[in-house]
Amino acid sequence: MSAPEPTHPLAACATPGRHGAPGDAPLRVTLPRRDMVQVMARRGREDALAEAARAAFGLALPPAGQAAAAPDATAVWIQPGHWLFAAPRGMEGALAARAAAAFAGLAAVADQSHGRTTIAVSGPAARRVLARGCRLDLHPRAFGPGRAAATQIAHVGCLIHQTDEAPVFELTVFATLAEPFFHWLMEAGAQDGVLIE
């Protein structure tokens, strides 16, 4: 018998359907299930860590302000020597075990799958809604696909990553702050309308 899927931190408040103002272009919200690990390079081992990431995950460790994607994993730069690796939810602890084996002696690996959650927002209203609580310049000339930043949105620490030109933004927050962050997002998007899928 397999272990039950953990309850999503937003299960009690993210009711699927249309919310807020009517219109043709609502803010689209999805709750992708992700396994996540934070990878912290050991001093002087970043070059070897980059080689190990390429070999094990098929991606280059991204520089500041960037993310790198491979078919089964994404790495987002957090701060010097620190990256957040994410993959679609799989077997419990699989990403952490894979990263720990690949990066043994090169980095510390901390499973964040239960400590963080991701909210994806997309559509024409996405930049406008996020700008209501985010200090970053999210204009396409300044923040496009593959860009990422650790910032605050509505006073909540958030890792923001634009995944494509639609635009789709993945917002990763600590699970304990997911509910108040989600309530802010719903309020900020109400005038544009919000569609929770």
mmCIF file of C-alpha atoms in Angstrom:
data_model
loop_
_atom_site.group_PDB
_atom_site.id
_atom_site.type_symbol
_atom_site.label_atom_id
_atom_site.label_comp_id
_atom_site.label_asym_id
_atom_site.label_seq_id
_atom_site.Cartn_x
_atom_site.Cartn_y
_atom_site.Cartn_z
ATOM 1 C CA MET A 1 0.000 0.000 0.000
ATOM 2 C CA SER A 2 1.426 3.386 -0.958
ATOM 3 C CA ALA A 3 1.444 6.398 1.312
ATOM 4 C CA PRO A 4 -1.434 8.842 0.830
ATOM 5 C CA GLU A 5 -0.708 12.082 -1.028
ATOM 6 C CA PRO A 6 -0.102 14.876 1.506
ATOM 7 C CA THR A 7 -2.835 17.486 1.745
ATOM 8 C CA HIS A 8 -2.029 20.581 -0.297
ATOM 9 C CA PRO A 9 -1.532 23.671 1.924
ATOM 10 C CA LEU A 10 -4.286 25.449 -0.057
ATOM 11 C CA ALA A 11 -6.793 22.578 -0.157
ATOM 12 C CA ALA A 12 -9.170 24.358 2.229
ATOM 13 C CA CYS A 13 -9.289 27.699 0.406
ATOM 14 C CA ALA A 14 -8.527 27.218 -3.310
ATOM 15 C CA THR A 15 -12.022 26.459 -4.572
ATOM 16 C CA PRO A 16 -11.951 25.707 -8.311
ATOM 17 C CA GLY A 17 -14.012 27.991 -10.521
ATOM 18 C CA ARG A 18 -14.469 31.640 -11.393
ATOM 19 C CA HIS A 19 -14.101 34.315 -8.696
ATOM 20 C CA GLY A 20 -14.246 38.116 -8.721
ATOM 21 C CA ALA A 21 -15.229 40.286 -11.674
ATOM 22 C CA PRO A 22 -16.537 38.774 -14.900
ATOM 23 C CA GLY A 23 -14.505 39.215 -18.062
ATOM 24 C CA ASP A 24 -12.777 37.493 -20.932
ATOM 25 C CA ALA A 25 -9.218 37.438 -19.558
ATOM 26 C CA PRO A 26 -9.147 36.386 -15.905
ATOM 27 C CA LEU A 27 -6.031 35.623 -13.920
ATOM 28 C CA ARG A 28 -5.619 31.856 -14.232
ATOM 29 C CA VAL A 29 -4.418 30.080 -11.092
ATOM 30 C CA THR A 30 -3.226 26.483 -10.851
ATOM 31 C CA LEU A 31 -1.599 24.592 -8.005
ATOM 32 C CA PRO A 32 1.133 22.404 -9.494
ATOM 33 C CA ARG A 33 2.364 19.642 -7.200
ATOM 34 C CA ARG A 34 6.151 19.819 -6.927
ATOM 35 C CA ASP A 35 8.920 17.995 -5.155
ATOM 36 C CA MET A 36 11.581 20.537 -4.171
ATOM 37 C CA VAL A 37 15.081 20.468 -2.751
ATOM 38 C CA GLN A 38 17.365 23.317 -1.829
ATOM 39 C CA VAL A 39 20.944 22.725 -2.956
ATOM 40 C CA MET A 40 23.719 24.657 -1.180
ATOM 41 C CA ALA A 41 27.195 24.366 -2.708
ATOM 42 C CA ARG A 42 30.094 23.563 -0.425
ATOM 43 C CA ARG A 43 32.862 26.162 -0.457
ATOM 44 C CA GLY A 44 35.030 25.842 -3.554
ATOM 45 C CA ARG A 45 32.875 23.088 -5.103
ATOM 46 C CA GLU A 46 30.603 25.107 -7.419
ATOM 47 C CA ASP A 47 32.368 24.050 -10.640
ATOM 48 C CA ALA A 48 32.158 20.366 -9.703
ATOM 49 C CA LEU A 49 28.536 20.881 -8.615
ATOM 50 C CA ALA A 50 27.731 22.421 -12.009
ATOM 51 C CA GLU A 51 29.209 19.359 -13.749
ATOM 52 C CA ALA A 52 27.224 17.022 -11.487
ATOM 53 C CA ALA A 53 23.983 18.943 -12.186
ATOM 54 C CA ARG A 54 24.608 18.654 -15.920
ATOM 55 C CA ALA A 55 25.287 14.912 -15.639
ATOM 56 C CA ALA A 56 22.424 14.038 -13.267
ATOM 57 C CA PHE A 57 19.701 16.464 -14.365
ATOM 58 C CA GLY A 58 20.745 17.600 -17.840
ATOM 59 C CA LEU A 59 20.807 21.270 -16.930
ATOM 60 C CA ALA A 60 23.331 23.988 -16.260
ATOM 61 C CA LEU A 61 23.171 25.657 -12.864
ATOM 62 C CA PRO A 62 21.622 29.045 -13.617
ATOM 63 C CA PRO A 63 23.355 32.319 -12.753
ATOM 64 C CA ALA A 64 21.803 35.085 -10.630
ATOM 65 C CA GLY A 65 18.293 36.033 -11.674
ATOM 66 C CA GLN A 66 17.802 32.995 -13.892
ATOM 67 C CA ALA A 67 16.288 29.524 -13.978
ATOM 68 C CA ALA A 68 17.269 26.506 -16.058
ATOM 69 C CA ALA A 69 14.898 23.763 -17.149
ATOM 70 C CA ALA A 70 15.356 20.191 -18.308
ATOM 71 C CA PRO A 71 12.601 17.699 -19.211
ATOM 72 C CA ASP A 72 12.236 16.396 -15.643
ATOM 73 C CA ALA A 73 13.607 19.158 -13.386
ATOM 74 C CA THR A 74 14.067 22.900 -13.017
ATOM 75 C CA ALA A 75 16.763 24.739 -11.076
ATOM 76 C CA VAL A 76 16.163 28.304 -9.882
ATOM 77 C CA TRP A 77 18.948 30.508 -8.516
ATOM 78 C CA ILE A 78 18.125 31.716 -4.980
ATOM 79 C CA GLN A 79 21.345 33.387 -3.836
ATOM 80 C CA PRO A 80 25.069 32.838 -4.401
ATOM 81 C CA GLY A 81 25.766 29.110 -4.187
ATOM 82 C CA HIS A 82 22.099 28.198 -3.543
ATOM 83 C CA TRP A 83 19.509 26.794 -5.959
ATOM 84 C CA LEU A 84 16.011 25.405 -5.614
ATOM 85 C CA PHE A 85 15.492 22.262 -7.702
ATOM 86 C CA ALA A 86 11.891 21.322 -8.496
ATOM 87 C CA ALA A 87 10.299 18.396 -10.299
ATOM 88 C CA PRO A 88 6.733 17.168 -10.759
ATOM 89 C CA ARG A 89 5.548 15.328 -7.652
ATOM 90 C CA GLY A 90 6.738 11.747 -7.734
ATOM 91 C CA MET A 91 7.530 9.117 -5.157
ATOM 92 C CA GLU A 92 8.043 10.531 -1.685
ATOM 93 C CA GLY A 93 11.623 11.728 -1.333
ATOM 94 C CA ALA A 94 12.701 10.674 -4.849
ATOM 95 C CA LEU A 95 14.030 14.093 -5.911
ATOM 96 C CA ALA A 96 15.840 14.554 -2.593
ATOM 97 C CA ALA A 97 17.451 11.108 -2.868
ATOM 98 C CA ARG A 98 18.463 11.724 -6.478
ATOM 99 C CA ALA A 99 19.988 15.132 -5.648
ATOM 100 C CA ALA A 100 21.743 13.821 -2.526
ATOM 101 C CA ALA A 101 23.345 11.006 -4.538
ATOM 102 C CA ALA A 102 24.350 13.281 -7.433
ATOM 103 C CA PHE A 103 25.751 16.041 -5.218
ATOM 104 C CA ALA A 104 27.392 13.944 -2.456
ATOM 105 C CA GLY A 105 30.424 15.826 -1.134
ATOM 106 C CA LEU A 106 29.656 18.830 -3.342
ATOM 107 C CA ALA A 107 26.589 20.357 -1.708
ATOM 108 C CA ALA A 108 24.154 20.119 1.155
ATOM 109 C CA VAL A 109 20.690 19.033 0.004
ATOM 110 C CA ALA A 110 17.546 19.864 1.999
ATOM 111 C CA ASP A 111 14.160 18.444 1.005
ATOM 112 C CA GLN A 112 11.629 21.299 0.799
ATOM 113 C CA SER A 113 8.707 19.341 -0.670
ATOM 114 C CA HIS A 114 6.538 19.790 2.416
ATOM 115 C CA GLY A 115 7.992 23.143 3.457
ATOM 116 C CA ARG A 116 7.204 25.081 0.283
ATOM 117 C CA THR A 117 4.394 25.193 -2.231
ATOM 118 C CA THR A 118 3.977 26.623 -5.709
ATOM 119 C CA ILE A 119 1.134 28.676 -7.143
ATOM 120 C CA ALA A 120 1.167 29.223 -10.914
ATOM 121 C CA VAL A 121 -0.521 32.331 -12.329
ATOM 122 C CA SER A 122 -0.976 33.047 -16.007
ATOM 123 C CA GLY A 123 -2.795 35.090 -18.591
ATOM 124 C CA PRO A 124 -2.899 38.722 -19.688
ATOM 125 C CA ALA A 125 -3.744 39.920 -16.159
ATOM 126 C CA ALA A 126 -0.813 38.137 -14.475
ATOM 127 C CA ARG A 127 1.762 40.956 -14.630
ATOM 128 C CA ARG A 128 -0.789 43.587 -13.624
ATOM 129 C CA VAL A 129 -2.037 41.570 -10.633
ATOM 130 C CA LEU A 130 1.468 40.705 -9.395
ATOM 131 C CA ALA A 131 2.542 44.350 -9.729
ATOM 132 C CA ARG A 132 -0.034 45.235 -7.057
ATOM 133 C CA GLY A 133 2.164 43.582 -4.428
ATOM 134 C CA CYS A 134 5.598 43.091 -6.010
ATOM 135 C CA ARG A 135 8.443 45.624 -6.203
ATOM 136 C CA LEU A 136 10.126 43.963 -9.180
ATOM 137 C CA ASP A 137 9.810 45.389 -12.674
ATOM 138 C CA LEU A 138 7.813 42.627 -14.354
ATOM 139 C CA HIS A 139 7.618 44.335 -17.750
ATOM 140 C CA PRO A 140 8.543 41.848 -20.511
ATOM 141 C CA ARG A 141 11.677 43.868 -21.356
ATOM 142 C CA ALA A 142 12.943 43.427 -17.779
ATOM 143 C CA PHE A 143 11.515 40.072 -16.705
ATOM 144 C CA GLY A 144 10.891 37.453 -19.373
ATOM 145 C CA PRO A 145 10.917 33.671 -19.755
ATOM 146 C CA GLY A 146 13.671 32.026 -17.733
ATOM 147 C CA ARG A 147 13.987 34.950 -15.322
ATOM 148 C CA ALA A 148 13.683 34.309 -11.588
ATOM 149 C CA ALA A 149 14.073 36.296 -8.386
ATOM 150 C CA ALA A 150 13.755 35.902 -4.649
ATOM 151 C CA THR A 151 11.605 38.821 -3.534
ATOM 152 C CA GLN A 152 8.609 39.771 -1.444
ATOM 153 C CA ILE A 153 5.088 39.889 -2.760
ATOM 154 C CA ALA A 154 2.521 41.312 -0.351
ATOM 155 C CA HIS A 155 5.118 41.084 2.450
ATOM 156 C CA VAL A 156 5.595 37.334 1.904
ATOM 157 C CA GLY A 157 8.957 35.924 0.835
ATOM 158 C CA CYS A 158 8.481 34.496 -2.635
ATOM 159 C CA LEU A 159 10.558 32.907 -5.360
ATOM 160 C CA ILE A 160 9.101 34.108 -8.675
ATOM 161 C CA HIS A 161 9.975 32.365 -11.938
ATOM 162 C CA GLN A 162 8.539 33.190 -15.361
ATOM 163 C CA THR A 163 8.329 29.887 -17.211
ATOM 164 C CA ASP A 164 7.098 31.033 -20.634
ATOM 165 C CA GLU A 165 5.841 33.954 -22.707
ATOM 166 C CA ALA A 166 2.109 33.402 -22.016
ATOM 167 C CA PRO A 167 3.125 34.627 -19.374
ATOM 168 C CA VAL A 168 3.136 31.925 -16.721
ATOM 169 C CA PHE A 169 4.710 32.800 -13.372
ATOM 170 C CA GLU A 170 5.440 30.160 -10.746
ATOM 171 C CA LEU A 171 5.336 31.640 -7.251
ATOM 172 C CA THR A 172 6.979 29.469 -4.588
ATOM 173 C CA VAL A 173 6.302 30.378 -0.965
ATOM 174 C CA PHE A 174 6.752 28.688 2.390
ATOM 175 C CA ALA A 175 3.799 26.371 3.004
ATOM 176 C CA THR A 176 2.991 28.076 6.304
ATOM 177 C CA LEU A 177 2.468 31.369 4.448
ATOM 178 C CA ALA A 178 0.657 29.913 1.436
ATOM 179 C CA GLU A 179 -2.848 30.627 2.713
ATOM 180 C CA PRO A 180 -2.392 34.342 3.539
ATOM 181 C CA PHE A 181 -0.467 34.766 0.272
ATOM 182 C CA PHE A 182 -3.274 33.070 -1.651
ATOM 183 C CA HIS A 183 -5.891 35.330 -0.009
ATOM 184 C CA TRP A 184 -3.864 38.382 -1.076
ATOM 185 C CA LEU A 185 -3.651 36.984 -4.631
ATOM 186 C CA MET A 186 -7.431 36.498 -4.742
ATOM 187 C CA GLU A 187 -8.030 40.064 -3.523
ATOM 188 C CA ALA A 188 -5.457 41.524 -5.915
ATOM 189 C CA GLY A 189 -6.995 39.640 -8.834
ATOM 190 C CA ALA A 190 -10.659 40.247 -7.988
ATOM 191 C CA GLN A 191 -11.065 43.268 -10.271
ATOM 192 C CA ASP A 192 -9.671 41.280 -13.216
ATOM 193 C CA GLY A 193 -11.420 38.064 -12.263
ATOM 194 C CA VAL A 194 -9.685 34.881 -11.137
ATOM 195 C CA LEU A 195 -10.127 31.403 -12.565
ATOM 196 C CA ILE A 196 -8.859 28.639 -10.279
ATOM 197 C CA GLU A 197 -8.264 25.492 -12.290
#
